[in-house]
Short mmCIF file of C-alpha atoms and ligand atoms in Angstrom, two decimals:
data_model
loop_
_atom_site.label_atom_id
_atom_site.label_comp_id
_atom_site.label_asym_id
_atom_site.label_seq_id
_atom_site.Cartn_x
_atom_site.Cartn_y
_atom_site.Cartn_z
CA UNK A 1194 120.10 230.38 145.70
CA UNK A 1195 117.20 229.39 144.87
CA UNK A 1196 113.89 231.99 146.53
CA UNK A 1197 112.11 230.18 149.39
CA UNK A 1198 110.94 233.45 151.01
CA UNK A 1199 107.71 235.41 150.60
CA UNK A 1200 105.97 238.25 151.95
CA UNK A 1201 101.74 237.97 152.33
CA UNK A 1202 100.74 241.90 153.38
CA UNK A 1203 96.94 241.46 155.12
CA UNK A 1204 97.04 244.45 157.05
CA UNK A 1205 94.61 246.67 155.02
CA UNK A 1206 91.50 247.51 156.77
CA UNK A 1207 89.44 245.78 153.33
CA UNK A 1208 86.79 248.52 153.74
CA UNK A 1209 84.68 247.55 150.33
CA UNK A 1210 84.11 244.57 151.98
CA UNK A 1211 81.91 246.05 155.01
CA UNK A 1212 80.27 245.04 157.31
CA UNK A 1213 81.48 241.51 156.10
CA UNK A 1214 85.30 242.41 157.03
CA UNK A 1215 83.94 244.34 160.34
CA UNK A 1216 85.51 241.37 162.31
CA UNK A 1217 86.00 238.59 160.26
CA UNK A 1218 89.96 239.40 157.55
CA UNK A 1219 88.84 239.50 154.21
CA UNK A 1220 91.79 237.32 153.53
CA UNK A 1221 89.76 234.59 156.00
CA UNK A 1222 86.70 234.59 153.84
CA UNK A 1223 86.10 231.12 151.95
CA UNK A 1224 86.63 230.13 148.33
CA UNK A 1225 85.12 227.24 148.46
CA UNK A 1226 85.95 225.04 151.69
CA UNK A 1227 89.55 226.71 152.08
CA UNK A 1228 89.94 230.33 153.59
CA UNK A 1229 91.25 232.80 150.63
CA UNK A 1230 94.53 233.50 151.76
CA UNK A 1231 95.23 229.04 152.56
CA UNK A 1232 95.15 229.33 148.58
CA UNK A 1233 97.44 232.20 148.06
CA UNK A 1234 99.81 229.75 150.84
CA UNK A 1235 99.41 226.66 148.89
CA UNK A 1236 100.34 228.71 145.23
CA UNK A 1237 103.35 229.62 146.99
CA UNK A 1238 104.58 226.19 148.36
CA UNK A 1239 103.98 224.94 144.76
CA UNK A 1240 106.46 227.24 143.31
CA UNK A 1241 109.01 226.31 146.06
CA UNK A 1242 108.48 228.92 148.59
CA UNK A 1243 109.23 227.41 152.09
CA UNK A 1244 109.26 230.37 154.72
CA UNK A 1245 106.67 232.87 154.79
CA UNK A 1246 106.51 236.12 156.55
CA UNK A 1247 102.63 237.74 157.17
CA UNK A 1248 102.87 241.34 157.12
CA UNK A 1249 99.50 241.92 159.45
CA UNK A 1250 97.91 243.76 162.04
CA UNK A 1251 95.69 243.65 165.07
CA UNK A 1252 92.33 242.81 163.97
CA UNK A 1253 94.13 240.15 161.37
CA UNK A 1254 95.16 237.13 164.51
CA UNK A 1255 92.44 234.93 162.68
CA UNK A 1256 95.11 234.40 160.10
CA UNK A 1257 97.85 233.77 162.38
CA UNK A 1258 95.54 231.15 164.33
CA UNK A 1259 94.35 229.30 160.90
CA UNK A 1260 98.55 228.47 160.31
CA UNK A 1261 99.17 227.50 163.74
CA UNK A 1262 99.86 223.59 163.56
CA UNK A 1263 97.38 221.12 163.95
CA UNK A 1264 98.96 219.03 166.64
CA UNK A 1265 95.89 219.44 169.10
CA UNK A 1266 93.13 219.48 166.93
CA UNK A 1267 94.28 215.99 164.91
CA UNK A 1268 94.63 214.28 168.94
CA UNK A 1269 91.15 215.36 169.12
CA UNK A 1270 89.82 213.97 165.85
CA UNK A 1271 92.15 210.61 166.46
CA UNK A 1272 90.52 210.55 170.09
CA UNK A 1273 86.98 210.23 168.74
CA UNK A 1274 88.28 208.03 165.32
CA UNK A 1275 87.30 210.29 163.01
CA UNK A 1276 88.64 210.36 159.65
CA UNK A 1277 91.94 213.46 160.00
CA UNK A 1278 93.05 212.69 156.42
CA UNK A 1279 91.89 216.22 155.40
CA UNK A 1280 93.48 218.36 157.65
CA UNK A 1281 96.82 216.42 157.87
CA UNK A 1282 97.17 217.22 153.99
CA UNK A 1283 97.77 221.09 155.38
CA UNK A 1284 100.00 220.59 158.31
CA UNK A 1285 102.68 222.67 157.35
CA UNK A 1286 104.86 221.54 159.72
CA UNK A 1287 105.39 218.14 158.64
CA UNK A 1288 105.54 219.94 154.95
CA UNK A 1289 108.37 221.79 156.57
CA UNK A 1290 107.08 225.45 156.00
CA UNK A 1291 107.60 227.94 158.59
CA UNK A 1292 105.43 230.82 158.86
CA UNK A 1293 106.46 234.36 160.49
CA UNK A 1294 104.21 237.30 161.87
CA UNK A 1295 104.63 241.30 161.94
CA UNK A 1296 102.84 243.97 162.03
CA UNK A 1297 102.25 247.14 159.88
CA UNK A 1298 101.63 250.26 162.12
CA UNK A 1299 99.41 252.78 161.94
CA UNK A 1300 100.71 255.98 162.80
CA UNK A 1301 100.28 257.76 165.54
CA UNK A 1302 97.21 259.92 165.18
CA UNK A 1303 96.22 257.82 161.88
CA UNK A 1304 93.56 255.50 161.05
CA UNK A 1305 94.70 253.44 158.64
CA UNK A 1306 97.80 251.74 157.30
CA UNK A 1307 99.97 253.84 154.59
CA UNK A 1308 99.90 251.53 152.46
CA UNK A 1309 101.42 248.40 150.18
CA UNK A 1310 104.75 250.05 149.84
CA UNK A 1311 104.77 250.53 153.92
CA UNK A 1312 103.91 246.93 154.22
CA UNK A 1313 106.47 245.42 152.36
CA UNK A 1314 108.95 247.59 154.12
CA UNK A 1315 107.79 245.97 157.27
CA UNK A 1316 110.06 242.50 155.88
CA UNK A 1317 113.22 243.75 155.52
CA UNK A 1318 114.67 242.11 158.35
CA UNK A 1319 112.92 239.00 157.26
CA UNK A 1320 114.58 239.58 153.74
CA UNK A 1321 118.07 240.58 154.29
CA UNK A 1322 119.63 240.14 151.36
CA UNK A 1323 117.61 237.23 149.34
CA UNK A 1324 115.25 237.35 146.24
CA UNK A 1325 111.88 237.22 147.48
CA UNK A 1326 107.94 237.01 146.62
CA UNK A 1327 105.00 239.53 147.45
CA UNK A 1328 101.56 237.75 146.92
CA UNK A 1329 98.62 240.33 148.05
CA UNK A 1330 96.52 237.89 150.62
CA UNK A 1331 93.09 238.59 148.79
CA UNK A 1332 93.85 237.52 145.56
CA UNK A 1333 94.46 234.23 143.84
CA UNK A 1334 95.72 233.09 140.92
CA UNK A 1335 94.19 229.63 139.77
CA UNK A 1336 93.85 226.94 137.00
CA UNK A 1337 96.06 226.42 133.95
CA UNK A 1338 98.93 224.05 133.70
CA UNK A 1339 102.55 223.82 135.34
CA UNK A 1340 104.63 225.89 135.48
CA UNK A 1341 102.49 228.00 137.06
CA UNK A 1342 102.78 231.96 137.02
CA UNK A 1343 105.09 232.15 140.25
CA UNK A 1344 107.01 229.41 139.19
CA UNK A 1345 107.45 231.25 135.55
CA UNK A 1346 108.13 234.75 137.10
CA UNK A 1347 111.00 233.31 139.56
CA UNK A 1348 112.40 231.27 136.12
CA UNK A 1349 112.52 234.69 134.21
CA UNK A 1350 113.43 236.68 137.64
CA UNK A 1351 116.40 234.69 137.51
CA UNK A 1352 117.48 234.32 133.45
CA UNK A 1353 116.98 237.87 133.22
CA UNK A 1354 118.83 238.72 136.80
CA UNK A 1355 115.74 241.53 137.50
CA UNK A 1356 115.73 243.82 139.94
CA UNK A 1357 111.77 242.75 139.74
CA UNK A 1358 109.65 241.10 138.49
CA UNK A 1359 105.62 241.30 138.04
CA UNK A 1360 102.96 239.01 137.15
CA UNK A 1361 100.62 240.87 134.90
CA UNK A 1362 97.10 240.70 133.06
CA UNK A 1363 95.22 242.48 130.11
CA UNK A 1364 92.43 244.44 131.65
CA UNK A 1365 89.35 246.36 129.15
CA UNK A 1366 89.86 249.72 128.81
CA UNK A 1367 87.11 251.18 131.65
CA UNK A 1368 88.99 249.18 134.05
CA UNK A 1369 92.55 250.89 133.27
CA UNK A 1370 92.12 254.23 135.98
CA UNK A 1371 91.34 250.96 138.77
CA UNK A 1372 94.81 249.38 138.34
CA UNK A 1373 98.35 249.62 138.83
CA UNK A 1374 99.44 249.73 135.08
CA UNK A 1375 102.53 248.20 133.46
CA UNK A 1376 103.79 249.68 129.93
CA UNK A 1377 105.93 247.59 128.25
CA UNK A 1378 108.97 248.32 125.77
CA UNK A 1379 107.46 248.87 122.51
CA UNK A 1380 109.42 245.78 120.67
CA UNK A 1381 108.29 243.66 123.70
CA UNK A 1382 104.94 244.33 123.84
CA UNK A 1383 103.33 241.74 122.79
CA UNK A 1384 105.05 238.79 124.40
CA UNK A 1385 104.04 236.81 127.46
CA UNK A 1386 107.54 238.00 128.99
CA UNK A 1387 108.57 241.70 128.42
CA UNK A 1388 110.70 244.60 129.78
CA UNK A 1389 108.79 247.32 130.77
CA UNK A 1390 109.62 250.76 130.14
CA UNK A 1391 106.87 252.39 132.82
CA UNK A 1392 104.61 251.59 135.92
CA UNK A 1393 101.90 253.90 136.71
CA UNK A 1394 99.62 254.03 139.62
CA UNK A 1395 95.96 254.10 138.47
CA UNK A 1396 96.58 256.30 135.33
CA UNK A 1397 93.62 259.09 133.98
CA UNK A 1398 92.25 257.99 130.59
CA UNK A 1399 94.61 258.78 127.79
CA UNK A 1400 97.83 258.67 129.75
CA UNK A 1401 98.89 255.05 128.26
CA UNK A 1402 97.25 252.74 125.73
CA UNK A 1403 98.46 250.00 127.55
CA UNK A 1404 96.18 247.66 129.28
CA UNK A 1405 98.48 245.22 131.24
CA UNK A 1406 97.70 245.55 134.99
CA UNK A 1407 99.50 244.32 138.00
CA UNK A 1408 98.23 241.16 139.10
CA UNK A 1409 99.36 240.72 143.06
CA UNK A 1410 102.70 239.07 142.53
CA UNK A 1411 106.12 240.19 142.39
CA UNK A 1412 109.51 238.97 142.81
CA UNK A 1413 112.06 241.57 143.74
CA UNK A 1414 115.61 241.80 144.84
CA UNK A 1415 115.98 243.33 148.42
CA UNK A 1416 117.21 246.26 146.37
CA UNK A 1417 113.34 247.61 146.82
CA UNK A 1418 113.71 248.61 150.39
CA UNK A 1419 116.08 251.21 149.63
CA UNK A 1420 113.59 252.50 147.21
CA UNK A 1421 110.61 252.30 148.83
CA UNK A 1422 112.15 254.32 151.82
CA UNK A 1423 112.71 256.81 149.02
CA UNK A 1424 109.42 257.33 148.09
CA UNK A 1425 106.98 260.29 148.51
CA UNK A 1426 103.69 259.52 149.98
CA UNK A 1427 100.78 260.01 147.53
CA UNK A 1428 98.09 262.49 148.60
CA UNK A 1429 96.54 260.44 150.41
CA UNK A 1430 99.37 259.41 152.64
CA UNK A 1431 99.83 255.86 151.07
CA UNK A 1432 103.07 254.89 149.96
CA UNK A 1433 103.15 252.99 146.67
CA UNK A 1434 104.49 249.88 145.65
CA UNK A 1435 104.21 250.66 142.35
CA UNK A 1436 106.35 254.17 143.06
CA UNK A 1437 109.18 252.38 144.03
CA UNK A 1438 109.21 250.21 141.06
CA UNK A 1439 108.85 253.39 138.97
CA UNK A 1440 112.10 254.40 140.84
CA UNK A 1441 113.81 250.96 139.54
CA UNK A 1442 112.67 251.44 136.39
CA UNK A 1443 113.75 255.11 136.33
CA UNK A 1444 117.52 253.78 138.18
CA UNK A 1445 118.14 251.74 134.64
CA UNK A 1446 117.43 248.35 136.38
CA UNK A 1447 115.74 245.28 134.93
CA UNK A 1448 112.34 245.46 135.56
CA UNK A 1449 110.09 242.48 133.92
CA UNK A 1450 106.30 241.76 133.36
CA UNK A 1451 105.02 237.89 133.08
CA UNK A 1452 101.42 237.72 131.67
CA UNK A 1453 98.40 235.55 133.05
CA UNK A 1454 98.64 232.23 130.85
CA UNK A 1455 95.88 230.76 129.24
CA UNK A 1456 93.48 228.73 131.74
CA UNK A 1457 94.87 230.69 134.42
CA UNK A 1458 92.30 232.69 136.15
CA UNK A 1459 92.79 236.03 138.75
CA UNK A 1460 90.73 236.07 141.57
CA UNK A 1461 90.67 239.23 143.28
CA UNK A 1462 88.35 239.69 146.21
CA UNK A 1463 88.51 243.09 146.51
CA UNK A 1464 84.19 243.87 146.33
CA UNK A 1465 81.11 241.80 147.14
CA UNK A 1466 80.74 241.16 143.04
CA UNK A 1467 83.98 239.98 142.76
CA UNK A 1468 84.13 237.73 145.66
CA UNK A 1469 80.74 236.35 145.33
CA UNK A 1470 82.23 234.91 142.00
CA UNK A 1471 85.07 233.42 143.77
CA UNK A 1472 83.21 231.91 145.87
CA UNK A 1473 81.03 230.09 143.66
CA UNK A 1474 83.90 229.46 140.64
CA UNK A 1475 85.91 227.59 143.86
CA UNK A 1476 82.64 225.85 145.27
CA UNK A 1477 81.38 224.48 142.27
CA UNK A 1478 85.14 222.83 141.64
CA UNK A 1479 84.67 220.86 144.95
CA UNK A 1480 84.83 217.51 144.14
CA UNK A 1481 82.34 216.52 146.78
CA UNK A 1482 79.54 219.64 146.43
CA UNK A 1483 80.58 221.24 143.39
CA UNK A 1484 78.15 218.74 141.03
CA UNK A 1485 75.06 219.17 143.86
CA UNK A 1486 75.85 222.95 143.82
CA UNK A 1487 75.74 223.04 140.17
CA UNK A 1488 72.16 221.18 139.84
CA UNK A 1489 70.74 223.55 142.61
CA UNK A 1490 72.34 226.61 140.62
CA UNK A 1491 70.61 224.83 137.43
CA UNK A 1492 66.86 224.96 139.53
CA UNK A 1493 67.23 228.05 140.37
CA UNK A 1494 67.55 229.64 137.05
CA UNK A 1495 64.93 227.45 135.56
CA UNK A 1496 62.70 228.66 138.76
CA UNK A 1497 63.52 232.24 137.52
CA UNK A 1498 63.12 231.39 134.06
CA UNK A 1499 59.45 230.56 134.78
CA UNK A 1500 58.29 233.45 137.10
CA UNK A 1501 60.33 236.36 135.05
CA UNK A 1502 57.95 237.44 132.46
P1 UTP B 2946 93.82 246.70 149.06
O1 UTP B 2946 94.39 247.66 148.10
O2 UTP B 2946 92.71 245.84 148.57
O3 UTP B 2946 93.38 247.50 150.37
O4 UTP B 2946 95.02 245.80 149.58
P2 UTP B 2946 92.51 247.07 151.63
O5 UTP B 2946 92.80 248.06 152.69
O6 UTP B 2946 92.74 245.63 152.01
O7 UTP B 2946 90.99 247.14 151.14
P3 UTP B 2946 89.99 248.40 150.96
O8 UTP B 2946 90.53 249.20 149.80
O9 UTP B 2946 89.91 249.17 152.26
O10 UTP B 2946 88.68 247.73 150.62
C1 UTP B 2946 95.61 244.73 148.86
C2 UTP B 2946 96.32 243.81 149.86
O11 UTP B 2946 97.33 244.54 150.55
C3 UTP B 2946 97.12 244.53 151.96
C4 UTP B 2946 95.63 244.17 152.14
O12 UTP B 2946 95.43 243.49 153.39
C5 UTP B 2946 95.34 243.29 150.94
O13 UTP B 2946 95.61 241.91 151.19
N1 UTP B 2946 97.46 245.88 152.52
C6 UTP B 2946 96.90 247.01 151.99
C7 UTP B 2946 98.36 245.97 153.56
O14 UTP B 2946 98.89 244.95 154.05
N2 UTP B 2946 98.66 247.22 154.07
C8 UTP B 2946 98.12 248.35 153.56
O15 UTP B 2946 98.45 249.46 154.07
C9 UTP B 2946 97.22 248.25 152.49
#
């Protein structure tokens, strides 16, 4: 069968974001003239994913409003003959995509969710027994040509029959103790598609030379469940995704890594620096603003140019 299901978890609290994310999902903000987490939807549909379950929480409805269908708003713009071309290219409805909400708790007592591993344990009733696809909501993966990296991890998910599979990037060595890090079998190493013998969350320096970091997608059999109910929570209470891979890994089953391609860009809006970027990367590919942006951007640096002595 071929996967049509995917999980989007939204429900962290995106603290590094504040006071931006005080009201206002992080997932929401724009890249460009589309919302952050409408491109995460739209990578999915293109690698055939037609049902997809939010994994959110109460100060996330913003999301669920944004996918609600269009029916009212397009009478309006039809009522005053305006021009609805743009916003009947993303009704979903006609596109046949359904979209499904839960929520992650927070404990009783808590203040925050536990955690990735927690919120993908919130779908298993979604899941039941299919394949499916975890995209983290605040972070894209854009550019490059077709097949795109979903559509080649669910091609190797399948030839391989993996209990999971993980798209993955090369980050420089400093950056190593910020990631979830993949080690792959030594023979495999240094392909674009590779076993891997280890996942570790956010090693010290020196505990791997490997520099191939999880990159917010993941195809897994609903085999995960049974580990992630198996995990211990880290010190901080979280429970890890990346544990319960370790505990696939550590079971003997399949677990794969697909790399980044070249032209394909990860977007990960986790800080102000790295959405900032985002922002303008997606703003200055808008085919109506993008060239106007760029000659402002242009001014401004010859404006600095000239006062900077
Ligand atoms: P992050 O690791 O960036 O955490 O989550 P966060 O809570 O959003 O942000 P900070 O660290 O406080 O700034 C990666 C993705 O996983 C979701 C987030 O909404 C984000 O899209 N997430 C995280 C959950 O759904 N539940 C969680 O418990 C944690």
């Amino acid at each position: 069968m071929p996967i049509d299901k995917a999980v989007i978890p939204v429900a962290g609290l995106g603290t590094r974001l504040l006071p931006t994310t005080k009201a206002v999902p992080k997932e929401m903000l724009p890249a460009g003239r589309l919302p952050i987490i409408h491109h995460v939807v739209e990578e999915l549909i293109a690698a055939g994913i037609r049902r997809i379950l939010f994994v959110s929480s109460r100060s996330k409805v913003a999301i669920e409003n944004h996918f609600d269908d269009y029916s009212q708003l397009l009478m309006a713009l039809e009522l005053d003959g305006r021009d609805a071309r743009e916003v009947v290219r993303f009704d979903y409805r006609q596109r046949g995509i359904e979209f499904f909400f839960t929520r992650q708790q927070v404990p009783l007592g808590g203040t925050k969710p536990l955690g990735t591993g927690d919120a993908v344990a919130a779908a298993e009733s979604f899941v039941g027994d299919s394949d499916f696809v975890v995209a983290f909501g605040d972070s894209i993966i854009h550019g490059g040509e077709e097949p795109s990296l979903l559509q080649r991890m669910v091609a190797s998910h399948d030839h391989h029959d993996a209990a999971c599979t993980i798209g993955a990037w090369n980050v420089s060595p400093d950056q190593v103790s910020n990631y979830g890090i993949l080690v792959p079998r030594e023979q495999e190493a240094a392909e674009a598609d590779c076993r891997l013998q280890d996942v570790i969350e956010k090693p010290a320096a020196g505990v791997t030379s490997s520099r191939l970091a999880i990159s917010a997608r993941y195809v897994f059999r609903a085999e995960i469940f049974a580990q992630i109910r198996a995990v211990a929570p880290a010190q901080n209470g979280e429970i890890y995704l990346t544990d319960a891979i370790r505990r696939l890994i550590e079971n003997g089953r399949e677990v794969r890594a697909v790399r980044v391609g070249e032209g394909e860009q990860r977007y990960d809006i986790g800080n102000h620096r790295a959405y900032f970027r985002t922002f303008v990367d997606f703003a200055l590919e808008d085919p109506e603003w993008g060239p106007d942006l760029m000659d402002y951007l242009r001014e401004r640096i010859k404006a600095e140019d000239v006062d900077s002595p």
